[in-house]
Tab-separated table of C-alpha atoms in Angstrom:
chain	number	residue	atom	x	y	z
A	1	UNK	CA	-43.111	31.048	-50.930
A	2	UNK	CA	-46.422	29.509	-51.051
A	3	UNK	CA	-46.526	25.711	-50.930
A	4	UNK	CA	-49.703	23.637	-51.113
A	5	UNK	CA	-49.138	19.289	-49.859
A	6	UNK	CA	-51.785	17.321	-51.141
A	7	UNK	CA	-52.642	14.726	-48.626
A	8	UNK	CA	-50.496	16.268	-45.841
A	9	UNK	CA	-51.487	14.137	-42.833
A	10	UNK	CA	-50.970	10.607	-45.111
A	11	UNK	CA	-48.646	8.782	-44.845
A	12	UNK	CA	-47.636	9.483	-41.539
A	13	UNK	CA	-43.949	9.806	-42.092
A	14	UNK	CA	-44.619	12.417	-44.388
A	15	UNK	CA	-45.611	14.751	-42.316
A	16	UNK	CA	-42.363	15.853	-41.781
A	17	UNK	CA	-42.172	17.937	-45.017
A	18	UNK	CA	-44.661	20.432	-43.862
A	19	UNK	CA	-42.571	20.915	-40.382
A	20	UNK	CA	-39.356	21.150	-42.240
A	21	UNK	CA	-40.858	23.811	-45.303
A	22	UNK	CA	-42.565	26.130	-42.343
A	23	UNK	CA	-39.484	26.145	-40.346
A	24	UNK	CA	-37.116	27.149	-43.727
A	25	UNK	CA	-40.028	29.852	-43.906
A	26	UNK	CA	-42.572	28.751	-46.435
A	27	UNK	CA	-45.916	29.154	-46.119
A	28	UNK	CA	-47.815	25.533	-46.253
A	29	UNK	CA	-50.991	24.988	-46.876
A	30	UNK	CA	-52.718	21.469	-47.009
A	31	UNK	CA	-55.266	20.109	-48.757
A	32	UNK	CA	-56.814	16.285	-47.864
A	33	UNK	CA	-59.543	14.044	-46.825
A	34	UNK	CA	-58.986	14.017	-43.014
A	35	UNK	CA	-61.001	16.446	-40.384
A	36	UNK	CA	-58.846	19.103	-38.782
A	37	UNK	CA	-58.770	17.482	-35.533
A	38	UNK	CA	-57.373	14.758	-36.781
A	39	UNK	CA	-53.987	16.100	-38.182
A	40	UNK	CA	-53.072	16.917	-34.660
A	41	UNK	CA	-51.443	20.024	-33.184
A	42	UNK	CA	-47.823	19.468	-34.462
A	43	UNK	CA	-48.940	19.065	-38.171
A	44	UNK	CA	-51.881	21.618	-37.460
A	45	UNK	CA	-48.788	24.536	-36.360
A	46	UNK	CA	-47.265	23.627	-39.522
A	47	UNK	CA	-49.430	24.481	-42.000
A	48	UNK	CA	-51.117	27.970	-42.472
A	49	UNK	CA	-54.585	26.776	-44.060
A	50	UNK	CA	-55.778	23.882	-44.205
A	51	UNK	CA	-58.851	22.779	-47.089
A	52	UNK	CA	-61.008	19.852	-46.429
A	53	UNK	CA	-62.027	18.040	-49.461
A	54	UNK	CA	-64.222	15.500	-49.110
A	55	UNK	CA	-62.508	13.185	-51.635
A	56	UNK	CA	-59.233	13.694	-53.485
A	57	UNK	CA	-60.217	11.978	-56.303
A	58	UNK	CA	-62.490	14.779	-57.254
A	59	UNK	CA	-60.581	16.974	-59.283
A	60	UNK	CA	-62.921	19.452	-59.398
A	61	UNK	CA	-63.465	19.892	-55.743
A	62	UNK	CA	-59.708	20.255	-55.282
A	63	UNK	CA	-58.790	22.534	-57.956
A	64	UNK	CA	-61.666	24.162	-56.125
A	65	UNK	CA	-59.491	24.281	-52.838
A	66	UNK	CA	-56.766	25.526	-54.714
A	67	UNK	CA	-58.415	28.457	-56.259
A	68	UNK	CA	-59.697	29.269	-52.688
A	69	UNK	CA	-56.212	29.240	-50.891
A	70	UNK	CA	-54.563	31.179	-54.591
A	71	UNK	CA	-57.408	33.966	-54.328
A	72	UNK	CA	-56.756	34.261	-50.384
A	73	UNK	CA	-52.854	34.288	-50.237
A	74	UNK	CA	-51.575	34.901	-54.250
A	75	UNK	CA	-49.712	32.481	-56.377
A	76	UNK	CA	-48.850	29.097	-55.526
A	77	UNK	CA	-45.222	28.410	-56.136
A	78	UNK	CA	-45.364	24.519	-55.489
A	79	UNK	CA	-48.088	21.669	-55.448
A	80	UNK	CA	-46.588	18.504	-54.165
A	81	UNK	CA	-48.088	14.722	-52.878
A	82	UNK	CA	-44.307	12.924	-52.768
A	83	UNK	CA	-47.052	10.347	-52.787
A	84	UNK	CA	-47.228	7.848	-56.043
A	85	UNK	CA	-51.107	8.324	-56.266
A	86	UNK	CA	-51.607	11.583	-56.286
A	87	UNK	CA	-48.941	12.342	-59.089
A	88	UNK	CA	-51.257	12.862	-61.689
A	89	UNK	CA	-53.716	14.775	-59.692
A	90	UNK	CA	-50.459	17.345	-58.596
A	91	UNK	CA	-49.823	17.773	-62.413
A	92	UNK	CA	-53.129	18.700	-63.081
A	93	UNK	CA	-53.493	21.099	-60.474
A	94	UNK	CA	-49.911	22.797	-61.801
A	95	UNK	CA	-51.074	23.196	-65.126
A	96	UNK	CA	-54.575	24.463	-64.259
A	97	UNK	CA	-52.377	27.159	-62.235
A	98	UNK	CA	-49.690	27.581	-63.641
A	99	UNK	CA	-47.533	25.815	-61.248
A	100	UNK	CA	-44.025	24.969	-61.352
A	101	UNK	CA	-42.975	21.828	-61.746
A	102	UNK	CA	-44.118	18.370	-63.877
A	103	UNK	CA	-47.619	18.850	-65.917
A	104	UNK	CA	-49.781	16.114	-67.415
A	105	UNK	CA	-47.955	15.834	-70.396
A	106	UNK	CA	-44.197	15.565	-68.577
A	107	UNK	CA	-45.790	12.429	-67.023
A	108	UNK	CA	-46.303	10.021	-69.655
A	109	UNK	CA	-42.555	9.005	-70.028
A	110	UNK	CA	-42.987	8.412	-65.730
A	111	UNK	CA	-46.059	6.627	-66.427
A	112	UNK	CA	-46.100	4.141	-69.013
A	113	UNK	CA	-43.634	1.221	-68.497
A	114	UNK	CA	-43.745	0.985	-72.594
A	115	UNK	CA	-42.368	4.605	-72.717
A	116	UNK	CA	-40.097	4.168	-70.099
A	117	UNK	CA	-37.859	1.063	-71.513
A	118	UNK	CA	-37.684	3.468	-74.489
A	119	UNK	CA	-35.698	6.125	-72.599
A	120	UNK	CA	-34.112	3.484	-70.844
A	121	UNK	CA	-32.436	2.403	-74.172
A	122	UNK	CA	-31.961	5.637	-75.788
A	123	UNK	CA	-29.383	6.469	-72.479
A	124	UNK	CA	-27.445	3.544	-72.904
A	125	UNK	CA	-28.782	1.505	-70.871
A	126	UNK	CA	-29.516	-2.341	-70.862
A	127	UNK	CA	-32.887	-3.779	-70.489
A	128	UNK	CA	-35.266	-7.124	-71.150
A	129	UNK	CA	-37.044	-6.493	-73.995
A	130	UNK	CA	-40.634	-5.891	-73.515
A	131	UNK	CA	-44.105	-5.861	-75.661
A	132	UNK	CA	-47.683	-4.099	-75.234
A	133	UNK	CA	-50.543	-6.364	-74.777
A	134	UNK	CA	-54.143	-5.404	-75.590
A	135	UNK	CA	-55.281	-8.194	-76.412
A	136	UNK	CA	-55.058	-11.997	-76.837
A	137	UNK	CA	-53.904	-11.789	-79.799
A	138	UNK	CA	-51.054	-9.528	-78.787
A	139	UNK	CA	-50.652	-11.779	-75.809
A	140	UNK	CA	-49.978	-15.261	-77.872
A	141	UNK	CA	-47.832	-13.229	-80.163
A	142	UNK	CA	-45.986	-11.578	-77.100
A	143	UNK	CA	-45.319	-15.051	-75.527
A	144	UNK	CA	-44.335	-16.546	-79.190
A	145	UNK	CA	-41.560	-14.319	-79.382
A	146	UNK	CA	-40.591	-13.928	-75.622
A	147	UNK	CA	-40.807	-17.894	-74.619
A	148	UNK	CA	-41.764	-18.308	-70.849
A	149	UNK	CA	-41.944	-17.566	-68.117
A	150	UNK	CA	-42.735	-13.698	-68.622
A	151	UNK	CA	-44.164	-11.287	-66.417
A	152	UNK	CA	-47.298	-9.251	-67.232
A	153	UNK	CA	-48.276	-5.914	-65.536
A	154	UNK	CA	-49.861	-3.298	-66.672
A	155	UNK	CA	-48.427	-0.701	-68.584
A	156	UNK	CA	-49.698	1.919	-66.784
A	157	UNK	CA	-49.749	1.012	-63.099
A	158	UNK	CA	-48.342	1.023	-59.368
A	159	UNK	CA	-45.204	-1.458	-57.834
A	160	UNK	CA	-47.041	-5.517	-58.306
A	161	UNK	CA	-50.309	-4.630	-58.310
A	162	UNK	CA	-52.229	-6.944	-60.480
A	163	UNK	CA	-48.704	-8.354	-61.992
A	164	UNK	CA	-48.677	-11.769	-63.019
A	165	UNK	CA	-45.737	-14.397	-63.353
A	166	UNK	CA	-46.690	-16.679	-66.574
A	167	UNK	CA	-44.739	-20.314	-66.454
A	168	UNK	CA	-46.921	-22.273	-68.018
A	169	UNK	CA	-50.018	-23.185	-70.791
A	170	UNK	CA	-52.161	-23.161	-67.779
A	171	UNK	CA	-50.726	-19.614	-66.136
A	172	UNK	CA	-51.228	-18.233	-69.709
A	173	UNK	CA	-55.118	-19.536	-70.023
A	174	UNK	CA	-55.420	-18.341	-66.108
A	175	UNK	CA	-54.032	-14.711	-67.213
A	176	UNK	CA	-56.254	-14.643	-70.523
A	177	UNK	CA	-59.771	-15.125	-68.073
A	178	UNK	CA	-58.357	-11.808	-66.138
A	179	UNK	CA	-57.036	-9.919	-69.044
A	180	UNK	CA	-59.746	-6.977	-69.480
A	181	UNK	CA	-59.147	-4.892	-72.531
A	182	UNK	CA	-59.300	-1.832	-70.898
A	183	UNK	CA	-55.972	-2.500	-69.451
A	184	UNK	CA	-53.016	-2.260	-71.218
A	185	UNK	CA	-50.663	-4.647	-70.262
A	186	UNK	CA	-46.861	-4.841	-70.993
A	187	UNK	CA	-45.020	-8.104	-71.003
A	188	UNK	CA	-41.557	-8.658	-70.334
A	189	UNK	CA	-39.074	-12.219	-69.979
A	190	UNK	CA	-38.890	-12.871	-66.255
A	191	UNK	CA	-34.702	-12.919	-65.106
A	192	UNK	CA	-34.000	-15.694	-63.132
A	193	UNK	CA	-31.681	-15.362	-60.870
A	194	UNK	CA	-31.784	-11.699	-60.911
A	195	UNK	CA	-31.067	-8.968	-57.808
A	196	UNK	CA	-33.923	-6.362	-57.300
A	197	UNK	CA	-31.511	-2.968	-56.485
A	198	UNK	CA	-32.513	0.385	-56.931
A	199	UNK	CA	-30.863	3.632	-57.774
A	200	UNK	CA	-32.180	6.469	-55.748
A	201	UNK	CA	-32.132	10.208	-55.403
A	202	UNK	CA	-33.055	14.019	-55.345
A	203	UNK	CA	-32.620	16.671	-58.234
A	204	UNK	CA	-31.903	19.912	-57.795
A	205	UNK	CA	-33.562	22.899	-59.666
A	206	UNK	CA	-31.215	22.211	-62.599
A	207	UNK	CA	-32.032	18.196	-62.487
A	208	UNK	CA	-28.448	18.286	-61.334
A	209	UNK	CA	-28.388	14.784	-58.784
A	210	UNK	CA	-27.893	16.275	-55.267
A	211	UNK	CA	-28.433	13.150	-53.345
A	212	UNK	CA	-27.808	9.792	-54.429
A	213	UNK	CA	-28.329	5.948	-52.784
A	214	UNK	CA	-28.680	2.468	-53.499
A	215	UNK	CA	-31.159	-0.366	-51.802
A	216	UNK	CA	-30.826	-4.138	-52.527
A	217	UNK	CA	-34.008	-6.770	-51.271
A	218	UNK	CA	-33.235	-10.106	-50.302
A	219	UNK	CA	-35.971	-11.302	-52.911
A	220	UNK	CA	-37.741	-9.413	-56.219
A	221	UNK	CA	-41.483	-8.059	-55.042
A	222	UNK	CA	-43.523	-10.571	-56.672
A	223	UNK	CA	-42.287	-13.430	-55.073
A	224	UNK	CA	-42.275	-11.531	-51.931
A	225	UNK	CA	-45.978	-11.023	-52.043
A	226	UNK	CA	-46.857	-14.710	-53.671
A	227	UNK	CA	-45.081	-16.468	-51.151
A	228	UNK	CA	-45.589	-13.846	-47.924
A	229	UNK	CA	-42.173	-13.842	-46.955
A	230	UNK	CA	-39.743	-12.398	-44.832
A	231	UNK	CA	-38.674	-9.138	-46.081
A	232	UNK	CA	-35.493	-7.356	-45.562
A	233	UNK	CA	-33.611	-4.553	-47.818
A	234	UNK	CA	-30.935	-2.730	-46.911
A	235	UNK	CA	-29.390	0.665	-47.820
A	236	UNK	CA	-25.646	0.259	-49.301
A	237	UNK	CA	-22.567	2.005	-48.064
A	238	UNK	CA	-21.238	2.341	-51.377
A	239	UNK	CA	-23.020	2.700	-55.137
A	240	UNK	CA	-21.424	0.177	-57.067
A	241	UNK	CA	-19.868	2.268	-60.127
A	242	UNK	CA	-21.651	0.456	-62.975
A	243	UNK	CA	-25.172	0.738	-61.113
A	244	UNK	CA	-24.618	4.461	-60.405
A	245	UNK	CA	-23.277	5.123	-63.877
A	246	UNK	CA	-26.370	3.772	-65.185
A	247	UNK	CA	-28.325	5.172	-62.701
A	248	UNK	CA	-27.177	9.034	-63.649
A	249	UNK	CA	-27.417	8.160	-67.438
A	250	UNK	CA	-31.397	7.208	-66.790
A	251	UNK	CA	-31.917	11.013	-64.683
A	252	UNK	CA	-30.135	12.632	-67.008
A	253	UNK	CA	-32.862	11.697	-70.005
A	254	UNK	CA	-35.683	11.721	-68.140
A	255	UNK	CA	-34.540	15.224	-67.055
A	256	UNK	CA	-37.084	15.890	-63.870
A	257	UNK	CA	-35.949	18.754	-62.199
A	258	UNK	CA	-36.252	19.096	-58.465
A	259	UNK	CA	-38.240	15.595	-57.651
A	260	UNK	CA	-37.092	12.688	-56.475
A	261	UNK	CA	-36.334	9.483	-57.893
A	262	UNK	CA	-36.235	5.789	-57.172
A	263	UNK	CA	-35.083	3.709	-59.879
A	264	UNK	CA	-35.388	-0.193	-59.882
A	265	UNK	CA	-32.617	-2.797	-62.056
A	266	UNK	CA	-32.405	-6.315	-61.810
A	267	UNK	CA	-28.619	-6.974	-61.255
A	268	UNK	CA	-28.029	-9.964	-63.047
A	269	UNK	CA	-25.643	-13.528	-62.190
A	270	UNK	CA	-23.060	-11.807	-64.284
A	271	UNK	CA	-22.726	-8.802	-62.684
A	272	UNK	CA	-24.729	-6.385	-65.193
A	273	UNK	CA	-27.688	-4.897	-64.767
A	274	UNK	CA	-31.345	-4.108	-66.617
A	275	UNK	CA	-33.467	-1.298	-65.663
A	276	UNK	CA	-36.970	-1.756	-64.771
A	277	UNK	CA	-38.880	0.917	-64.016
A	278	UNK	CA	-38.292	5.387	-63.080
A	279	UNK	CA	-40.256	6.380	-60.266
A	280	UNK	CA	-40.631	9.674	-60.068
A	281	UNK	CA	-40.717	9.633	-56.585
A	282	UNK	CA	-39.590	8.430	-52.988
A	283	UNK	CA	-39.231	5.063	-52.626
A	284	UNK	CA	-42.613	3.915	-50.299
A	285	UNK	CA	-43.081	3.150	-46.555
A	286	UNK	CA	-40.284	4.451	-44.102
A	287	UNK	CA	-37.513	4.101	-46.821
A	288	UNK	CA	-36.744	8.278	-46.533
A	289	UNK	CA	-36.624	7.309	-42.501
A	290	UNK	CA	-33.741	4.788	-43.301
A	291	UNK	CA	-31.781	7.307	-45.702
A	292	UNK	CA	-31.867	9.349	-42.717
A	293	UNK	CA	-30.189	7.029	-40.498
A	294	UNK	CA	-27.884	5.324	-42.948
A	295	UNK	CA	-26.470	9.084	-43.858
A	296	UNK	CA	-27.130	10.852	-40.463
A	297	UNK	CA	-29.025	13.593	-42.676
A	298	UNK	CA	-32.326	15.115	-42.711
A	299	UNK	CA	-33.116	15.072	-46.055
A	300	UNK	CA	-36.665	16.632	-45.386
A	301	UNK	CA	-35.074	19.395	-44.134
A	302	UNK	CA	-32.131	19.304	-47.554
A	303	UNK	CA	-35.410	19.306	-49.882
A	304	UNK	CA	-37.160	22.415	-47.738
A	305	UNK	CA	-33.276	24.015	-48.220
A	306	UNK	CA	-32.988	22.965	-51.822
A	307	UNK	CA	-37.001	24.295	-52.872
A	308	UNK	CA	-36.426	27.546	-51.303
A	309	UNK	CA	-33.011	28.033	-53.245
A	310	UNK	CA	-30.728	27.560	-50.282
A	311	UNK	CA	-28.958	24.783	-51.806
A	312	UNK	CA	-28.586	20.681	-50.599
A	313	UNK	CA	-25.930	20.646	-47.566
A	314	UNK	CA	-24.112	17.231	-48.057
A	315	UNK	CA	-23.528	15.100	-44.756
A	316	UNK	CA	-19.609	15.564	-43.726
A	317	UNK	CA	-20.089	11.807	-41.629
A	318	UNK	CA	-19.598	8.468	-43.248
A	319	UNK	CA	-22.722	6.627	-44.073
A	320	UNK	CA	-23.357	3.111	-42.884
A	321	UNK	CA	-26.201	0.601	-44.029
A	322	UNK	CA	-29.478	0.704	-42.851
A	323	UNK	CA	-31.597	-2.132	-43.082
A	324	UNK	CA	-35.476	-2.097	-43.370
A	325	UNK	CA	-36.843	-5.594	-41.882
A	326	UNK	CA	-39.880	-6.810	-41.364
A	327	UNK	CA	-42.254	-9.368	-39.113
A	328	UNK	CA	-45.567	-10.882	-40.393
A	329	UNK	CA	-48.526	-11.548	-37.960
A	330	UNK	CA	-48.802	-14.458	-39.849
A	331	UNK	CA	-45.688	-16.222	-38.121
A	332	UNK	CA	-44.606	-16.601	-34.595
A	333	UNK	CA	-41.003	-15.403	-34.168
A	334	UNK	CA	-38.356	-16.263	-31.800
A	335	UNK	CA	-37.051	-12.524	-30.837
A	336	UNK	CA	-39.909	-9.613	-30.057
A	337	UNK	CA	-39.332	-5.907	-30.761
A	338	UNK	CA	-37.593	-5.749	-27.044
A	339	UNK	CA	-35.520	-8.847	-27.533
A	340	UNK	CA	-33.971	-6.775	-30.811
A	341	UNK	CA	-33.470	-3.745	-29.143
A	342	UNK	CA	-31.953	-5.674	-26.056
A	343	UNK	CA	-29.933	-7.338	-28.508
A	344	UNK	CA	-28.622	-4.345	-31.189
A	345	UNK	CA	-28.838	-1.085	-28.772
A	346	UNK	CA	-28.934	2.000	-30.113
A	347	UNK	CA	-28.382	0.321	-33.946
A	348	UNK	CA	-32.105	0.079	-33.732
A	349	UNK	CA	-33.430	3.362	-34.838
A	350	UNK	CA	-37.176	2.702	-35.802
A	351	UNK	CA	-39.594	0.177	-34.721
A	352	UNK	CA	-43.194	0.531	-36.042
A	353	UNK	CA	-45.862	-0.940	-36.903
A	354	UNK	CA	-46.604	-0.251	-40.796
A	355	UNK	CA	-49.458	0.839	-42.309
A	356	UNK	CA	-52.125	-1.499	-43.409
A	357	UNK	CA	-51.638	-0.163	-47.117
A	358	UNK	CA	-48.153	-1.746	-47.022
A	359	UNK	CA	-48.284	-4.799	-45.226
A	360	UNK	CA	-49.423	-7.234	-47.240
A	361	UNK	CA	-46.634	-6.311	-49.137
A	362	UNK	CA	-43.972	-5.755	-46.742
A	363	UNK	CA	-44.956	-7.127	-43.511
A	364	UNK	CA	-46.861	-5.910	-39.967
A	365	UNK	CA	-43.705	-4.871	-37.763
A	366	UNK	CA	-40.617	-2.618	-39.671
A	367	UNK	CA	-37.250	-2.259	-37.908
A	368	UNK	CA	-34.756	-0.212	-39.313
A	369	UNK	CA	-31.416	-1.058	-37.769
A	370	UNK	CA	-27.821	0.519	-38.781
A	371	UNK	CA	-24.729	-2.107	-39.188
A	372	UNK	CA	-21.474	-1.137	-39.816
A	373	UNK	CA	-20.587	-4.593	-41.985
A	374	UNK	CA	-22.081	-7.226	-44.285
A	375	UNK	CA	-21.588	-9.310	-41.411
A	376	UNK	CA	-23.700	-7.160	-39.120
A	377	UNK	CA	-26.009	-7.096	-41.735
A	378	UNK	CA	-26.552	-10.912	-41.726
A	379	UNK	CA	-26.593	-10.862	-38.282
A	380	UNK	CA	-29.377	-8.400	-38.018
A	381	UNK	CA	-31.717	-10.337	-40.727
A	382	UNK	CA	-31.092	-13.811	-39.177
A	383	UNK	CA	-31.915	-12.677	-35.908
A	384	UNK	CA	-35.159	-10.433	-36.906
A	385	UNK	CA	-36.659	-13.409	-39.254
A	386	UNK	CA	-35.626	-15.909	-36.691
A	387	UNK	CA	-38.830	-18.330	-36.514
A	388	UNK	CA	-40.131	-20.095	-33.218
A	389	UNK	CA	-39.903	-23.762	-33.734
């Protein structure tokens, strides 16, 4: 098998894939922005060719690189970023070579947070209901019919980038000064009160689920990047029936076939949920790190197995929560990264500094710690976001 990674040395974490496809025996080959001597010898041994572009977001020059490493080693059997950015260019490198997997036109229900809340409904499944703003016209009639507060991102866009939370007269004439026509915007009622959860996964070849999860944050991402706060989420033990009933509904009619998926809901005060957005990806930052732990799997190594047609081995150990938590620069902190290791032991199974493309969002120092309890859980949080005084 012949297996091409777009951006194989970014992010980090990632790199993973290519050691776990060359060791089920597929041939990798890379294609990205960075000089060879950067990758570094472990990800250099694990691919068989790699193609410098000098940008990725010249289509050209990488379908170039693609016909290169096709003409020199045959057909390419997969083309795959796992990265959110790169999902259109890995569709239109599939189609141009007749690739397997999701083209440009299997995308727009992934894309469009308009086509998505159609889907969403036509599964069963409840949401907010939402409308397309070009305009301000559409946006006064959008907010006539909605009320406030509403949120307005664009329809066509990544996580809470450029997403705005609309209260008042004075957020509305605020939003109207920004609103360019070239974006599409789609507006929804903001839920007070509500839970941000996720429902996440795998698919096999047959968009069967072969892997499922759950995450809960401790506050919804907009406020968590208005306010800079302390971030925590943390990976359940168990899917709560409703969520994963929904959840499996929502695959099911998108029907993606051997991808990923991470799946957000707002779970509401009475116990219900809405569905947000499909991602047809991982979930970002070192969240495949913390299924790991929480399920003592490799599920690098399950998606190598699963791609090459060996099937997804199932852990045989119980899971346990993992929580992902997070320090800012910004604040001075009672307990350092030794402190929480002195404190939790061998529970701590990551401590990293993240990525400057994630910590505005998230923070500047990730832990991911396994508890066994809710208890431990609040134990863990408290302690991490415990501020000097």
């Amino acid at each position: 098998m012949n297996y091409i990674l777009i951006s194989p040395y970014y992010p980090k974490n990632f790199q993973t894939f290519a050691h776990r496809l060359k060791s089920a025996g597929v041939q990798v080959f890379g294609i990205g922005e960075e000089l060879y001597d950067q990758l570094g010898s472990e990800l250099q041994k694990s691919l068989s060719e790699y193609y410098r572009v000098n940008s990725l977001e010249n289509v050209d020059e990488v379908k170039r690189a693609v016909a290169f490493l096709f003409f020199k080693h045959g057909p390419i059997d997969r083309i795959e970023s796992n990265n959110e950015h790169w999902l259109e260019l890995d569709a239109q490198l599939r189609e141009q070579f007749n690739v397997y997997g999701n083209k440009t036109a299997d995308l727009k229900k992934v894309k469009f947070k308009s086509e998505m809340k159609k889907l969403f409904k036509k599964a069963g499944v409840p949401v907010v209901e939402g409308y397309v703003v070009k305009n301000k016209e559409d946006l006064s009639k959008a907010v006539e019919k909605l009320g406030l507060p509403v949120i307005a991102k664009p329809d066509s866009g990544v996580g809470s980038a450029a997403t705005f939370k609309l209260s008042s007269d004075e957020d509305i004439r605020h939003f109207e000064a920004e609103l360019q026509e070239t974006t599409v915007y789609f507006l929804e009622p903001y839920v007070e009160g509500g839970k941000l959860c996720t429902f996440d996964g795998l698919t096999d070849q047959n968009g069967d689920i072969a892997f499922q999860t759950s995450f809960t944050y401790n506050v919804p991402t907009l406020e968590l990047v208005q306010g800079q706060l302390d971030l925590f989420y943390v990976i359940q033990k168990e899917i709560d029936p409703k969520l994963e009933a929904y959840g499996k509904a929502i695959v099911k009619i998108f029907g993606m076939k051997e991808r990923f998926f991470h799946i957000e809901f707002f779970q509401l005060e009475n116990g219900d949920y809405v569905a947000l957005e499909y991602n047809n990806r991982l979930a970002g930052g070192y969240t495949i790190d913390m299924y790991n732990y929480a399920y003592s799997i490799d599920l690098f190594a399950q998606y190598a197995s699963l791609v090459t047609g060996s099937g997804f081995k199932k852990p045989d150990v119980p899971n346990q929560y993992c929580i992902g938590v997070t320090q800012r620069d910004a604040y001075q902190y009672q307990n350092n990264t030794k402190a929480i290791r002195d404190k939790f032991g061998d529970r701590v199974k990551f401590a990293e500094r993240m990525p400057e493309a994630f910590a505005h969002l998230q923070g500047n120092q990730f832990y991911a710690i396994n508890a066994d309890t809710e208890e431990e859980v609040n134990e863990i949080t408290r302690f991490v976001h415990e501020r000097k005084k």
